Coordinates of C-alpha atoms (C1' of nucleotides) in Angstrom, one line a residue:
Chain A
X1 CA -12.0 -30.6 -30.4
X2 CA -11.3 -31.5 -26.4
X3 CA -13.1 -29.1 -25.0
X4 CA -17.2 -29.6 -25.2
X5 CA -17.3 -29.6 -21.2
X6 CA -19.5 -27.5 -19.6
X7 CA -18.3 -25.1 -16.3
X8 CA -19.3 -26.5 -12.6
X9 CA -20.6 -23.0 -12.0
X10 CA -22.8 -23.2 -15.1
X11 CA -24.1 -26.7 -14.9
X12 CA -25.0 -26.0 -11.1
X13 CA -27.0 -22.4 -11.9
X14 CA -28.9 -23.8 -15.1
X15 CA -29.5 -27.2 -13.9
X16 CA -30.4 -29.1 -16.8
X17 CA -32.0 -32.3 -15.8
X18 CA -32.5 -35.3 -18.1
X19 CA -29.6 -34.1 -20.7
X20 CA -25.9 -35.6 -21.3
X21 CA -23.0 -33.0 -20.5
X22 CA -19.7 -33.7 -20.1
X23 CA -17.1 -32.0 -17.2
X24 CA -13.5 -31.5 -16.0
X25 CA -12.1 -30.7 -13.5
X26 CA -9.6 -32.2 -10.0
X27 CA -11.2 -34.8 -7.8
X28 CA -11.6 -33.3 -4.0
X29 CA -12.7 -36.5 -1.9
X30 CA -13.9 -39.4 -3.5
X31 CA -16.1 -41.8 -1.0
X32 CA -17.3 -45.3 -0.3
X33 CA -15.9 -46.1 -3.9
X34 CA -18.6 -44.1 -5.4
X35 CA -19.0 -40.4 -4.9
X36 CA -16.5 -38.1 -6.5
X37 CA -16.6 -34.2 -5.4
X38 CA -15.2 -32.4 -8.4
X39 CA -14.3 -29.2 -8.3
X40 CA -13.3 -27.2 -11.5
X41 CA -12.4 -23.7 -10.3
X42 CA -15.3 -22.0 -11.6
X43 CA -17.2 -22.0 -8.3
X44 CA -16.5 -23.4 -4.7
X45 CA -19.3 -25.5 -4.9
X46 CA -18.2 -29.2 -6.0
X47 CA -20.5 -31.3 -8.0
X48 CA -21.2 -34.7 -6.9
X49 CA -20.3 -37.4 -9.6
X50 CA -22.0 -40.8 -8.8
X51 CA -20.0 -43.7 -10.1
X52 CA -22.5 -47.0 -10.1
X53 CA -20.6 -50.0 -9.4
X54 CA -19.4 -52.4 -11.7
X55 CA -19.3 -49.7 -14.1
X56 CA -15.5 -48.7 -13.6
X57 CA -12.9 -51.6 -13.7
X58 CA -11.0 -52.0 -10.4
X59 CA -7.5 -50.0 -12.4
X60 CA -9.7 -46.6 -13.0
X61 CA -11.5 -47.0 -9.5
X62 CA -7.9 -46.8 -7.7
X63 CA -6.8 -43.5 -9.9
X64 CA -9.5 -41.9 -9.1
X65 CA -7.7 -40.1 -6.2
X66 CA -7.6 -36.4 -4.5
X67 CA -6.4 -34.1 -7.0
X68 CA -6.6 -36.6 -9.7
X69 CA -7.9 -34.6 -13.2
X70 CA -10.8 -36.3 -14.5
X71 CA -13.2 -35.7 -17.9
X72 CA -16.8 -37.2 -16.8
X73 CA -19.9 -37.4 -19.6
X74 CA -22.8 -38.1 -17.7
X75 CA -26.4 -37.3 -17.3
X76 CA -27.5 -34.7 -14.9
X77 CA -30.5 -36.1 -12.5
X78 CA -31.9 -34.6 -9.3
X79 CA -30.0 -36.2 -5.9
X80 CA -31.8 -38.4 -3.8
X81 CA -28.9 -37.6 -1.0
X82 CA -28.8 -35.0 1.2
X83 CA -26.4 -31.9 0.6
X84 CA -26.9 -31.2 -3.0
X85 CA -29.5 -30.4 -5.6
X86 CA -28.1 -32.0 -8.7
X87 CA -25.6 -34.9 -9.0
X88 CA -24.1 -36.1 -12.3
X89 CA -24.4 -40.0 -13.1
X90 CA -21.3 -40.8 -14.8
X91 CA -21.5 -42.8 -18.1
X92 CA -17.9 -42.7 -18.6
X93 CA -15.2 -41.1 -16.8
X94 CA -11.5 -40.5 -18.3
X95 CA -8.4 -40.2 -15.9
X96 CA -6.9 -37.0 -17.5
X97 CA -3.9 -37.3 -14.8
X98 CA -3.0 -39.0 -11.7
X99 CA -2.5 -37.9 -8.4
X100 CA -0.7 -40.1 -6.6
X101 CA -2.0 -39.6 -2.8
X102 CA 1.1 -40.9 -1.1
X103 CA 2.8 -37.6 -2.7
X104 CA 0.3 -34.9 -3.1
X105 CA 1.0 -32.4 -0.3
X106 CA -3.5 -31.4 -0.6
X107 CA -5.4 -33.8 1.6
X108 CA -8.6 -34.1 2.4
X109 CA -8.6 -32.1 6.0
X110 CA -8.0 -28.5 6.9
X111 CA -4.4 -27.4 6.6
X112 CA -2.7 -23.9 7.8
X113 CA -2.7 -21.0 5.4
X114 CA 1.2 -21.2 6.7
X115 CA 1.5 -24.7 5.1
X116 CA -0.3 -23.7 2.1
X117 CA 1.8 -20.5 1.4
X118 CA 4.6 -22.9 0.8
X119 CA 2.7 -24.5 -1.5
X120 CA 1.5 -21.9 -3.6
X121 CA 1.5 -23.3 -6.7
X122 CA -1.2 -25.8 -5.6
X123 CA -2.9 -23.2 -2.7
X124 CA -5.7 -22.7 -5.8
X125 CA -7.4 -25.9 -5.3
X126 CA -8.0 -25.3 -2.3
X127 CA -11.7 -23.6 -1.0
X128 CA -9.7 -20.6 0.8
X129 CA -7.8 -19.7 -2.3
X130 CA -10.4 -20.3 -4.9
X131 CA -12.7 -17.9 -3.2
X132 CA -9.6 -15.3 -2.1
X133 CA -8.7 -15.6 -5.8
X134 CA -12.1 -15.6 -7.8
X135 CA -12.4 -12.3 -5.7
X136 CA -9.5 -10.8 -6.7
X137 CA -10.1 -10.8 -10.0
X138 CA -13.4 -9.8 -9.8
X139 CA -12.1 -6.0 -7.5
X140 CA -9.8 -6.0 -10.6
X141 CA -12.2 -6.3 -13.3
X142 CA -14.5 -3.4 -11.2
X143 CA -11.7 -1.5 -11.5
X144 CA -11.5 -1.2 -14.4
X145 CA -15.0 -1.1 -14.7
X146 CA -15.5 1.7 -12.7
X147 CA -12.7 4.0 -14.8
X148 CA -13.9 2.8 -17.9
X149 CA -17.5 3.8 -17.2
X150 CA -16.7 7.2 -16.0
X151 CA -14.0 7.8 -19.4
X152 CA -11.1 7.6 -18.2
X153 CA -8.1 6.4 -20.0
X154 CA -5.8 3.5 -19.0
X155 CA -2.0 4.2 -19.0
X156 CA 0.3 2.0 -18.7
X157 CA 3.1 3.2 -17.3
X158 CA 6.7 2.0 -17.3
X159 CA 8.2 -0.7 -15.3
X160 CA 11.7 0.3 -15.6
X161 CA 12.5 3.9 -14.4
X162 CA 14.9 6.1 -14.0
X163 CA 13.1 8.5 -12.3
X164 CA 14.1 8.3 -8.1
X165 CA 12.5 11.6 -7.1
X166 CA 9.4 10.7 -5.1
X167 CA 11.2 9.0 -2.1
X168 CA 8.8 6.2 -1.8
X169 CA 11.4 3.9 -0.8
X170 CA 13.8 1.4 -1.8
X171 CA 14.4 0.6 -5.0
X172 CA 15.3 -2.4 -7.0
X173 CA 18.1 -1.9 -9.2
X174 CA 17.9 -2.8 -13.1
X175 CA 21.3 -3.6 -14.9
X176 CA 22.8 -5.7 -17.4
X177 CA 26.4 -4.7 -16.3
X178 CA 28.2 -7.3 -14.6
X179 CA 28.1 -8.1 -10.8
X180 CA 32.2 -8.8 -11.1
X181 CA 34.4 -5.9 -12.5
X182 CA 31.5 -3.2 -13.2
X183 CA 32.9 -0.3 -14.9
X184 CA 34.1 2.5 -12.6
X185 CA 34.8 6.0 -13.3
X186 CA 37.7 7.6 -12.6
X187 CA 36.2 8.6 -8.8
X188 CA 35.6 5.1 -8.4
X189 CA 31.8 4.9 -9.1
X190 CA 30.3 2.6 -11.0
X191 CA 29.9 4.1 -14.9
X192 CA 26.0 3.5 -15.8
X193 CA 26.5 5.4 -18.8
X194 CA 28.2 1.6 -19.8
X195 CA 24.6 0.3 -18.4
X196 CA 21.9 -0.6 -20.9
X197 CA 20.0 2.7 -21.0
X198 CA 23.1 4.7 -19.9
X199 CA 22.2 5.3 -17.0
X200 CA 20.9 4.1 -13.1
X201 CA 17.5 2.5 -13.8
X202 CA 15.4 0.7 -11.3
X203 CA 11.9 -1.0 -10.9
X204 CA 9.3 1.8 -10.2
X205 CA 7.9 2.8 -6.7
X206 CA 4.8 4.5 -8.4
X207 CA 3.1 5.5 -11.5
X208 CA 2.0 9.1 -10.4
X209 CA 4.6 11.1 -11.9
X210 CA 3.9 9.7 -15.3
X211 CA 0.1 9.6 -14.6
X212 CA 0.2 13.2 -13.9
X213 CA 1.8 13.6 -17.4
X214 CA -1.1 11.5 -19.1
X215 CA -3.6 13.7 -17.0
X216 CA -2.7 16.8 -18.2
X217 CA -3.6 15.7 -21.9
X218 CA -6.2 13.1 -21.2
X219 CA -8.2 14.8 -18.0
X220 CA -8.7 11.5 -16.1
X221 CA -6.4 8.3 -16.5
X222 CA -5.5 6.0 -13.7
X223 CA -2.7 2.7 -13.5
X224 CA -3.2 -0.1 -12.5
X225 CA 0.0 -2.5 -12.3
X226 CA 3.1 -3.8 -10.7
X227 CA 5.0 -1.6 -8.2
X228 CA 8.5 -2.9 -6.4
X229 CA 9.7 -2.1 -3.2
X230 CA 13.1 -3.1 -1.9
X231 CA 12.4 -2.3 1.5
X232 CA 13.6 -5.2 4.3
X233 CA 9.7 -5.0 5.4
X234 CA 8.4 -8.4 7.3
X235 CA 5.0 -7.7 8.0
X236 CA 1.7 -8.6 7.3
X237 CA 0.9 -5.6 5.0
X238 CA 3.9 -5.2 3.0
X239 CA 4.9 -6.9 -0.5
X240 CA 8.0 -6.4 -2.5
X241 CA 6.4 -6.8 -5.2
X242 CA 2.6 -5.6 -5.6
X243 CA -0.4 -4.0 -7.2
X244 CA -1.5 -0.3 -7.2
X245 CA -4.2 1.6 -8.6
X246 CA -3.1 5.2 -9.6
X247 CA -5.7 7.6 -10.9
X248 CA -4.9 11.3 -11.8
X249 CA -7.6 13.7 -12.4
X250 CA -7.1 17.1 -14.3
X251 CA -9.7 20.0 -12.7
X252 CA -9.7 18.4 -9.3
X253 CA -9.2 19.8 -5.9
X254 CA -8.7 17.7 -2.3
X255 CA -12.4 17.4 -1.8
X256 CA -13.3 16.1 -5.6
X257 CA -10.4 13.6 -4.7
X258 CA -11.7 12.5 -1.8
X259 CA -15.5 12.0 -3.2
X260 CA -13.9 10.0 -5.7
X261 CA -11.8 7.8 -3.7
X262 CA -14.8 6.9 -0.9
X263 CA -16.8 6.4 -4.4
X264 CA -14.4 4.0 -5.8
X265 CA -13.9 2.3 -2.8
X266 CA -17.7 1.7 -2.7
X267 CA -18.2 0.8 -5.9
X268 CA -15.8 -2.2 -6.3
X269 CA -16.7 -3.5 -2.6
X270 CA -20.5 -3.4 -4.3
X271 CA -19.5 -5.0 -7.4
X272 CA -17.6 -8.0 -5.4
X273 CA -20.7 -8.6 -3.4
X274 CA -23.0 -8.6 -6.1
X275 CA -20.6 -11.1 -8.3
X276 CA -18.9 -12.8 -5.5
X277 CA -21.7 -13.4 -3.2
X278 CA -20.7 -17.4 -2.6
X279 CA -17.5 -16.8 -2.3
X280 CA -17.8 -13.8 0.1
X281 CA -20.1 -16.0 2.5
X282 CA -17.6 -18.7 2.3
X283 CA -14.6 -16.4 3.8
X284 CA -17.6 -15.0 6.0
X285 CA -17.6 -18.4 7.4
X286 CA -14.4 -19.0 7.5
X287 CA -13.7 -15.7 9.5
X288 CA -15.8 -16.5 12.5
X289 CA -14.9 -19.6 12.5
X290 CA -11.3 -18.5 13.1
X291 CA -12.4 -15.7 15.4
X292 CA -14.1 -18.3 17.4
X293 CA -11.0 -19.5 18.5
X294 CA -9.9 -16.2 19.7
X295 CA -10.7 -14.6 23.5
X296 CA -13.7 -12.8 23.5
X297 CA -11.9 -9.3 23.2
X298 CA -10.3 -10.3 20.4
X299 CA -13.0 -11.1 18.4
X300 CA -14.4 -8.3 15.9
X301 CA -17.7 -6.7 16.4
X302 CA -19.4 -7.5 12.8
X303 CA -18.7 -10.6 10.5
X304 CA -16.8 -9.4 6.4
X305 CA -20.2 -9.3 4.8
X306 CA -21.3 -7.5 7.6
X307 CA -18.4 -4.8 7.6
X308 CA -18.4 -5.0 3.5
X309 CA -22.3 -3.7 3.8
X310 CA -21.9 -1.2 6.5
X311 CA -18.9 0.2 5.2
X312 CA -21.1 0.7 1.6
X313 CA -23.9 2.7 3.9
X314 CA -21.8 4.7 5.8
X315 CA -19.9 8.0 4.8
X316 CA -16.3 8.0 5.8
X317 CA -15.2 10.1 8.2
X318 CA -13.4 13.2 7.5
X319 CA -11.1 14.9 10.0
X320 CA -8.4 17.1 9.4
X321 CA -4.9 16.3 10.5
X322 CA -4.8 19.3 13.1
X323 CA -8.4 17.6 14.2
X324 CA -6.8 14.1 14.4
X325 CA -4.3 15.2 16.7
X326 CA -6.6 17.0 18.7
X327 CA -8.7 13.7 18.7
X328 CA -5.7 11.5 19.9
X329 CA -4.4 13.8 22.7
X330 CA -7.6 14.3 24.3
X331 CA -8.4 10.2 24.2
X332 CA -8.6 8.4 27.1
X333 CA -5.9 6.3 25.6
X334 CA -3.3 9.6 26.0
X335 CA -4.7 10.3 28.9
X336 CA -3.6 7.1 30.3
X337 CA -0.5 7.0 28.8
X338 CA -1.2 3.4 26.5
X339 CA -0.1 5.1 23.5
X340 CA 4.2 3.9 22.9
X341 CA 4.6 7.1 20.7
X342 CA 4.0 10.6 22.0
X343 CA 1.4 13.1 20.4
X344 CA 1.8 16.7 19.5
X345 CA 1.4 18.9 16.2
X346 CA 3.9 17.5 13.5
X347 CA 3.8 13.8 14.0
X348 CA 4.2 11.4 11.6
X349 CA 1.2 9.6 13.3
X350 CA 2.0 5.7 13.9
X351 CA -0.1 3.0 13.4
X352 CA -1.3 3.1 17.0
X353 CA -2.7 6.1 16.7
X354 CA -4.3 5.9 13.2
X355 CA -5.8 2.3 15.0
X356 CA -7.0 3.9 17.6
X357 CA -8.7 6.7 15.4
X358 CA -10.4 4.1 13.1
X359 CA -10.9 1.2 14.9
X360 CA -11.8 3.0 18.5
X361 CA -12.7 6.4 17.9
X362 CA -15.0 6.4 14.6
X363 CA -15.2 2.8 14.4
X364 CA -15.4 3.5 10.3
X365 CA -12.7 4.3 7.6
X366 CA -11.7 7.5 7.8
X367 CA -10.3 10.0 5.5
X368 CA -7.2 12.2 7.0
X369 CA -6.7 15.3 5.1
X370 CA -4.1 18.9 5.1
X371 CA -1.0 16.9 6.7
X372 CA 2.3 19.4 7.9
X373 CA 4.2 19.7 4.8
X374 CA 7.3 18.7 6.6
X375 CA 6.1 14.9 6.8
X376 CA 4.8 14.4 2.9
X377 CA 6.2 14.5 -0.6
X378 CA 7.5 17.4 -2.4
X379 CA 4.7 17.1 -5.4
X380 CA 2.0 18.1 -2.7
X381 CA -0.1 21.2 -3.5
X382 CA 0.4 23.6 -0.3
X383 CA -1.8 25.1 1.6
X384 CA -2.6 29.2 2.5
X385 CA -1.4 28.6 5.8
X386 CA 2.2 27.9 4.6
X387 CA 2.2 24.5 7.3
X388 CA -0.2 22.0 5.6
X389 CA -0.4 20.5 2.6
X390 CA -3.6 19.2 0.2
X391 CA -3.1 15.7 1.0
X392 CA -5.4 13.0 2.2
X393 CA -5.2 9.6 3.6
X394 CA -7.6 7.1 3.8
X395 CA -7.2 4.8 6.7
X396 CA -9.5 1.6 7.1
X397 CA -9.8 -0.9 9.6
X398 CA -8.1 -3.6 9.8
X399 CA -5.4 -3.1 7.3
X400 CA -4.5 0.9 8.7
X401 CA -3.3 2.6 5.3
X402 CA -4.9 2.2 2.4
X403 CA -5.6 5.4 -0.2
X404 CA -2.4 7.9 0.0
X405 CA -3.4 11.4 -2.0
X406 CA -3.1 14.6 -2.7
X407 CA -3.7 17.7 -4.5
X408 CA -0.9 18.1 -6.8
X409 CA 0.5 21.6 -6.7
X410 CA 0.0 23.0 -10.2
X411 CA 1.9 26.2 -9.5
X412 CA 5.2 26.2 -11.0
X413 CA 7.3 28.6 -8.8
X414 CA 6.0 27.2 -5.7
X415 CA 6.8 23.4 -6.3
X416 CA 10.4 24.7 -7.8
X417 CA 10.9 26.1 -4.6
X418 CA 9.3 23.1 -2.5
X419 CA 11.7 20.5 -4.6
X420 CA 14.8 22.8 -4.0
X421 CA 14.2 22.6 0.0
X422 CA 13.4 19.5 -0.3
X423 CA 16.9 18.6 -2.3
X424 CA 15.1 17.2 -5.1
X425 CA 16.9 17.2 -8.3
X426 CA 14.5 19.7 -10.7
X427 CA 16.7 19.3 -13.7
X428 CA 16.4 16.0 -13.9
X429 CA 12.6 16.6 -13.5
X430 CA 12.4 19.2 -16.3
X431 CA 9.4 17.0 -18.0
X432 CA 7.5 16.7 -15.1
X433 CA 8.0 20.4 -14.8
X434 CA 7.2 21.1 -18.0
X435 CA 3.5 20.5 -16.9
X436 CA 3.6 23.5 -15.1
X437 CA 5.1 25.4 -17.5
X438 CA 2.6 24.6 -20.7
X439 CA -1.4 24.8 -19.9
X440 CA -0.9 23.9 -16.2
X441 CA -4.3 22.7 -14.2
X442 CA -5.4 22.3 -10.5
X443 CA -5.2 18.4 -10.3
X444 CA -5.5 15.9 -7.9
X445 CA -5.0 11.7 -7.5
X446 CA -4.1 9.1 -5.4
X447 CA -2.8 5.8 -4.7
X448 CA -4.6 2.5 -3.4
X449 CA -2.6 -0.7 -2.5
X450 CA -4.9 -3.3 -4.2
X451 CA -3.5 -6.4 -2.3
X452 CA -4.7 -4.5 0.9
X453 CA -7.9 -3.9 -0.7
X454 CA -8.5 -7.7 -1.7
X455 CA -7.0 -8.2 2.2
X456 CA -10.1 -5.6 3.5
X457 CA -13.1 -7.5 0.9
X458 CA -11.6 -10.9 1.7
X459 CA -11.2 -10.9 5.6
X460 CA -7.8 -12.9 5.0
X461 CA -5.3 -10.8 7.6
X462 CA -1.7 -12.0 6.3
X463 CA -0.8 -9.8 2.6
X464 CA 0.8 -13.1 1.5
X465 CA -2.6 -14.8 1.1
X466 CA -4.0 -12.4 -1.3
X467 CA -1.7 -12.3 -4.1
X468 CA -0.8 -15.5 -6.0
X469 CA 3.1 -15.5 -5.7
X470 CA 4.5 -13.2 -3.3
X471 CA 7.4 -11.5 -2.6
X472 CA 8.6 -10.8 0.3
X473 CA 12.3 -10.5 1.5
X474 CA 14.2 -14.1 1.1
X475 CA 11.1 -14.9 -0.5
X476 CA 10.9 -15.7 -4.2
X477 CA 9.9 -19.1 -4.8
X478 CA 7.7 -19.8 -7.7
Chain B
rU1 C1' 16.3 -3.8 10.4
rC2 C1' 14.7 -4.4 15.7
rC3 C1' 11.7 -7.3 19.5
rU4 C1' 9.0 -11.9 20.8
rC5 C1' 7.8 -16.9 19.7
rA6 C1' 8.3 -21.3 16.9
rG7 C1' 10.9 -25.5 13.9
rU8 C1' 9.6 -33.4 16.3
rA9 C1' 5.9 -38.5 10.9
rG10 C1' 2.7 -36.0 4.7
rC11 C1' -0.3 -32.2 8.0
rU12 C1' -1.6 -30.3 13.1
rC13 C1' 0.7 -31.0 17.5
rA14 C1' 2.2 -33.6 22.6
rG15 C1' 6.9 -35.2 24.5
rU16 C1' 7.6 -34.3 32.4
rU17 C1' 13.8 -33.2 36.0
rG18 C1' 18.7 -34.5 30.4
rG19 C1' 18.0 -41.3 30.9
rU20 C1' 15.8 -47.8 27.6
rU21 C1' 12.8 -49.0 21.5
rA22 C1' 10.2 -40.8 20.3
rG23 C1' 3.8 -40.6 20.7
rA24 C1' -1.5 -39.0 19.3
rG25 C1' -5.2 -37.2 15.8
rC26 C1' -5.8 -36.6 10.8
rA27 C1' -3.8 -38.0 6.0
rU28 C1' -1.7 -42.4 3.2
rC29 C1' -1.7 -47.8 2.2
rU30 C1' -4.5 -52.8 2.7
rG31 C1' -9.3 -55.0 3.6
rA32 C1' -14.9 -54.3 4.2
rC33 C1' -19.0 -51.4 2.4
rU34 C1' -24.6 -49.5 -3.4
rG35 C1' -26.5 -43.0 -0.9
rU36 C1' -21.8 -41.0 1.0
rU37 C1' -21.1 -35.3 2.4
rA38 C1' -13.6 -33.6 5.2
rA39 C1' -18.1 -41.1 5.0
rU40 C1' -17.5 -45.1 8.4
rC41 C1' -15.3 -49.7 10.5
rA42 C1' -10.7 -53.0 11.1
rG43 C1' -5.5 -53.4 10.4
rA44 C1' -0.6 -51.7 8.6
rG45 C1' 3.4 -48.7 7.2
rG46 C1' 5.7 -44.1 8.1
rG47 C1' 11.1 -40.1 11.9
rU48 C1' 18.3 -36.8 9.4
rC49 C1' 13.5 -34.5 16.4
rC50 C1' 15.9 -27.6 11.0
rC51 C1' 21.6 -27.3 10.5
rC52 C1' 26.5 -26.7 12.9
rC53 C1' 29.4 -26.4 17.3
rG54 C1' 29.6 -27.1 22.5
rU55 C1' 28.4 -29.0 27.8
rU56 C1' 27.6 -34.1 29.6
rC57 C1' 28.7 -41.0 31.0
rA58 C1' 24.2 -39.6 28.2
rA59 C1' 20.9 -34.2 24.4
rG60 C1' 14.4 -34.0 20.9
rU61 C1' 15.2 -31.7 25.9
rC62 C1' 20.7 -27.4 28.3
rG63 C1' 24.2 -23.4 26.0
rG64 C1' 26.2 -20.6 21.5
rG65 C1' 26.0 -19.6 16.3
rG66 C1' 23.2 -20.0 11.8
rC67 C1' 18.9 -20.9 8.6
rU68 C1' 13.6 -20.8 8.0
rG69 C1' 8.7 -19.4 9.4
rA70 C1' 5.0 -16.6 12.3
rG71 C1' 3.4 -12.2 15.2
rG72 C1' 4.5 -7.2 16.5
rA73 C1' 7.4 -2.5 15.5
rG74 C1' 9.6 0.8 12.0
rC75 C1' 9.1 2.1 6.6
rC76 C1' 4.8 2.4 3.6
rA77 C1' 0.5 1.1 -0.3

RNA sequence: UCCUCAGUAGCUCAGUUGGUUAGAGCAUCUGACUGUUAAUCAGAGGGUCCCCCGUUCAAGUCGGGGCUGAGGAGCCA
């Protein structure tokens, strides 16, 4: 057996003086030709392995380089030096693999998150990335957690659709027909019923429509997987390929959606700080240092863990849309003219103004509910007043967009009529209709980007810096 | 897709009005060092100035086109 080590993380937390364990893990710095900082990925903290001279031959000692892999038995005894508790004393130490330092892009200094993205594959040994990672997984392990405890059930719904009816944007095509000589029909259209499945398939843009169908047998399920977008976005917020977290709940209206969604949010924001404490005051740090070098206006009011614990004791807002316009034209900002985009009843409101009503006017995430029907989807439950529909959007600072949801509407002869004005194809639909024909419920869900929700707990500000391997357009390296 | 900015050593950047052999800090390498914390000290090596075309006696520097990256906008999660 290879692997008796024990984790950094461990050995740091139970600090067992006196005994002989034995670690692994990539060297970080290694000084005066004695102290290794080995870091293992469990933790950000390092361990400090002291070499004594004349116990390495002069070959090992010049292996031992940044990133070298190393397996180190040694006995664990309190540090007379500054800067750490514990320190390991090595008894033997085993080059696992070189690193030759001429070559590896990592050094020992600070480099750009720029430099790093283009470097990906190595980006995880770095303090940044461990931290951004290690608290990515833990807001997806919450996730779960926090469906799981309140019984719902996790579907898992398909990649490859053929389903185009939601709108939500471009889509990537999936095909095994060739890119030379496709087989046309007799209009000169390409056949897909030669394709694979027989017909146009592409990656999905969204789980709901399949989540609604597991809802209306299971009560509450929610997704959580890969969504594709083949839109030409270069931004800061916008992946082609990324993560959302889709719940659907049977018997729920806008405002059980909406206590359910602020309680979510809450609840894996809690969990990260509670698990993720270190690694939260690391990018803490990191943070203001950065906004240190920024002009004083610039600079944001609280620090992350600051933010992460105010938004856990502070209700969102809730405004309606009418209220939100209301809100912006009456704002000084109107009033003198700074907004680009004008305001009136109908608007599809732009980032500047959902900025403005999060960041300026509540100072708090917000939740932004019965939008004008004419600007949402056709699955939308409407409204009495024949203009608005149940939906609700959650908007959070920073990061603008972040929950998109509605009440579905249930009603069969109304959503007919909805999809028919709104062109959308209902014989192709006749399962998700279907729904509303058998045992139809009042039921609500919505949608939350999970990359911009590691982007909100983490502080980091470019989308690219939160998910391992991004894509982005003319982007897919790795 | 649009707008703005950028691309010079492994990294971060400087490079004046177009003018000799393109610089700095860090990293790397060599040497010194038994308590260092991104160690320190001394020395050394390291360049397709993003690519193509043009203007010019002369281009890292000016012009055009392209590629790539960043920020903002749109689209959205």
């Amino acid at each position: 057996m290879f692997n008796s080590r024990i984790k950094i993380k461990a050995l740091l937390e139970t600090a067992p003086l006196g005994t002989e364990v034995t670690i692994m893990g990539w060297v970080r710095t290694f000084r005066n030709n004695q102290f290794i900082a080995l870091n293992d990925g469990s933790t950000n903290q390092n361990i400090q392995v002291v070499a004594s001279l004349g116990m390495l031959n002069e070959d090992t000692l010049k292996r031992i380089t940044t990133g070298a892999s190393l397996k180190i038995r040694g006995e664990v005894v309190e540090s007379p030096g500054k800067g750490q508790q514990i320190e390991l004393k090595a008894n033997s130490i085993e080059i696992l693999g070189d690193s030759d330092a001429e070559k590896y892009p990592l050094q020992p200094k600070k480099h750009s998150l720029e430099f790093l993205r283009e470097i990906a594959h190595l980006r995880f040994r770095t303090n940044t990335f461990g931290a951004v990672f290690r608290v990515r997984h833990a807001l997806a392990f919450a996730v779960h957690k926090f469906f799981n405890d309140k019984g719902f059930v996790y579907l898992h719904t398909p990649i490859v659709t053929s389903s185009d009816a939601e709108g939500a944007g471009e889509m990537f095509r999936v095909t095994t027909l060739p890119m030379e000589g496709a087989p046309k029909k007799e209009d000169g259209s390409i056949d897909f019923e030669q394709d694979f499945f027989g017909r146009s398939t592409n990656l999905t843009v969204s789980g709901q429509l399949e989540g609604e169908l597991g809802a209306m047998g299971f009560g509450d399920i929610y997704t959580f997987g890969p969504t594709f977008r083949a839109e030409n976005s270069n931004t800061t917020r916008h992946l082609a390929e990324f993560w959302m977290i889709e719940p659907e709940m049977a018997f729920h209206d806008l405002e059980d959606n909406m206590n359910l969604a602020e309680e979510f949010i809450k609840y894996i924001i809690d969990y990260a700080i509670e698990n993720n404490r270190e690694d939260l005051e690391f990018l803490d740090q990191r943070l203001a240092d950065e906004e240190k070098q920024k002009p004083q206006a610039e600079r944001s009011e609280l620090g992350l863990l600051e933010k992460l614990q105010f938004v856990l004791n502070n209700q969102f807002e809730r405004i309606t849309y009418t209220e939100a316009i209301d809100i912006l034209i009456n704002s000084p900002a109107y009033k003198k003219k700074k907004f680009k985009y004008d305001v009136s009843w109908g608007i599809d409101m732009q980032s500047e103004h959902e900025r403005y009503l999060v960041e300026k006017h509540f100072k708090k995430p917000v939740i932004v509910t019965n939008y004008p029907k004419d600007i949402k989807a056709f699955y939308m439950r409407q409204n009495d007043d024949g203009k608005t529909v149940a939906a609700m959007d959650i908007l959070a600072p920073g990061i603008g967009e972040i929950v998109g949801g509605s009440q579905r509407e249930e009603r069969y002869d109304l959503l007919t009529k909805r999809m028919e004005e709104m062109h959308i194809p209902t014989k192709e639909m006749w399962w998700y209709l279907d729904t509303r024909r058998f045992g139809s419920v009042p039921h609500a869900g919505f949608g939350l980007g999970f990359e911009r929700m590691v982007l909100f707990v983490t502080g980091m500000t470019n989308i690219r810096d939160v998910i391992p391997f991004a894509r982005t357009p003319k982007n897919c390296e790795f």
